[in-house]
Amino acid sequence: MLGLGIQELVIILVIVIVLFGARRIPEIMRGLGQGVHGFKKGLRGDDEEAGEETDGNSKGSPSS
């Protein structure tokens, strides 16, 4: 697809290290991981809420 080989990835890694510094990279990766975790948790939360709504409607309980 993009055709990135080992050489290109090494060059990108060197550029990232030069731009951000070796000390900031773990902080950036930690923040990225927390963001992905929060996104996945949000998706699961939406699915659980949608499941609860359909379960409540399927029981046939009167709404009035």
Rosetta silent file (secondary structure, phi, psi, omega in degrees, C-alpha in Angstrom):
SEQUENCE: MLGLGIQELVIILVIVIVLFGARRIPEIMRGLGQGVHGFKKGLRGDDEEAGEETDGNSKGSPSS
SCORE:     score description
SCORE:     0.000 S_00000001
   1 L     0.000  -71.055  177.823    0.000    0.000    0.000 S_00000001
   2 L   -89.436  -20.415  178.798    2.452    2.675    1.139 S_00000001
   3 L    69.986   34.797  178.167    5.505    0.604    0.350 S_00000001
   4 L   -82.937  122.649  177.244    7.375    1.474    3.539 S_00000001
   5 L  -101.826 -173.331 -179.497   10.425   -0.690    4.006 S_00000001
   6 H   -62.184  -42.208 -178.082   12.880   -1.026    6.859 S_00000001
   7 H   -62.990  -42.536  179.537   15.047    1.828    5.579 S_00000001
   8 H   -65.604  -40.777  179.094   12.138    4.244    5.397 S_00000001
   9 H   -64.696  -38.400  177.799   10.943    3.303    8.888 S_00000001
  10 H   -65.158  -41.973  178.683   14.444    3.849   10.311 S_00000001
  11 H   -63.165  -43.576  178.046   14.631    7.271    8.658 S_00000001
  12 H   -62.304  -41.936  178.756   11.217    8.213   10.065 S_00000001
  13 H   -62.091  -42.736  178.785   12.290    7.016   13.530 S_00000001
  14 H   -63.567  -42.184  179.099   15.468    9.120   13.384 S_00000001
  15 H   -63.179  -42.002  178.965   13.482   12.193   12.336 S_00000001
  16 H   -63.279  -42.362  179.411   11.016   11.677   15.205 S_00000001
  17 H   -64.322  -39.857  179.470   13.871   11.325   17.704 S_00000001
  18 H   -67.218  -41.844 -177.426   15.509   14.500   16.402 S_00000001
  19 H   -70.867  -45.513 -172.635   12.266   16.481   16.505 S_00000001
  20 H  -100.763  -21.985 -176.163   10.911   15.349   19.866 S_00000001
  21 L    85.825  150.794 -175.509   13.967   14.080   21.714 S_00000001
  22 L   -67.288  -26.385 -177.206   14.419   10.657   23.251 S_00000001
  23 L   -77.969  -28.257 -176.813   12.887   11.702   26.580 S_00000001
  24 H   -84.291  -20.154 -176.187    9.582   12.912   25.139 S_00000001
  25 H   -60.909  -45.759  177.485    8.832    9.840   23.030 S_00000001
  26 H   -60.170  -36.309  177.957    7.640    7.659   25.973 S_00000001
  27 H   -64.648  -41.991 -179.972    5.347   10.486   27.088 S_00000001
  28 H   -65.334  -44.065 -179.671    3.895   10.800   23.604 S_00000001
  29 H   -66.120  -37.272  178.174    3.374    7.049   23.290 S_00000001
  30 H   -63.558  -45.287  177.918    1.769    6.893   26.750 S_00000001
  31 H   -63.074  -39.710  177.682   -0.658    9.646   25.802 S_00000001
  32 H   -64.313  -42.515  178.728   -1.434    7.934   22.520 S_00000001
  33 H   -63.715  -41.047  178.549   -2.077    4.636   24.311 S_00000001
  34 H   -65.867  -36.779  177.841   -4.373    6.290   26.832 S_00000001
  35 H   -64.815  -43.771  178.770   -6.273    7.954   24.009 S_00000001
  36 H   -65.223  -41.207  179.269   -6.766    4.669   22.171 S_00000001
  37 H   -62.401  -44.519  178.502   -7.796    2.957   25.417 S_00000001
  38 H   -63.653  -38.228  178.214  -10.327    5.692   26.152 S_00000001
  39 H   -63.837  -45.527  179.438  -11.691    5.485   22.614 S_00000001
  40 H   -65.287  -38.770  178.546  -12.162    1.722   22.862 S_00000001
  41 H   -64.559  -39.015  177.299  -13.748    2.091   26.299 S_00000001
  42 H   -64.524  -39.495  177.665  -16.142    4.663   24.880 S_00000001
  43 H   -64.907  -42.261  178.286  -17.115    2.343   22.056 S_00000001
  44 H   -65.812  -37.809  179.241  -17.790   -0.486   24.502 S_00000001
  45 H   -64.581  -40.505  177.675  -19.783    1.868   26.713 S_00000001
  46 H   -65.257  -40.272  178.693  -21.967    2.934   23.809 S_00000001
  47 H   -64.647  -40.618 -179.852  -22.568   -0.702   22.875 S_00000001
  48 H   -65.968  -41.723  179.380  -23.516   -1.578   26.466 S_00000001
  49 H   -65.500  -40.559  178.873  -25.922    1.360   26.698 S_00000001
  50 H   -65.173  -37.810  178.294  -27.532    0.440   23.379 S_00000001
  51 H   -65.953  -38.133  178.724  -27.885   -3.150   24.572 S_00000001
  52 H   -66.923  -38.311 -179.694  -29.577   -2.021   27.791 S_00000001
  53 H   -65.982  -41.772 -179.885  -32.045    0.120   25.847 S_00000001
  54 H   -71.486  -33.669  177.352  -33.036   -2.732   23.559 S_00000001
  55 H   -65.114  -40.260  179.895  -33.291   -5.135   26.509 S_00000001
  56 H   -66.331  -35.203  179.867  -35.645   -2.756   28.288 S_00000001
  57 H   -78.315  -28.554 -175.643  -37.863   -2.438   25.227 S_00000001
  58 H   -80.468  -13.300 -179.698  -37.929   -6.146   24.456 S_00000001
  59 L   -74.208  -19.757  177.796  -39.325   -7.094   27.888 S_00000001
  60 L    80.808   20.286  178.486  -42.658   -5.616   26.917 S_00000001
  61 L   -71.901  139.445 -178.984  -43.037   -3.514   30.044 S_00000001
  62 L   -68.878  139.404 -178.116  -45.690   -0.832   29.661 S_00000001
  63 L   -92.063  -10.432 -179.252  -44.279    2.646   29.270 S_00000001
  64 L  -111.870    0.000    0.000  -47.377    4.476   30.539 S_00000001
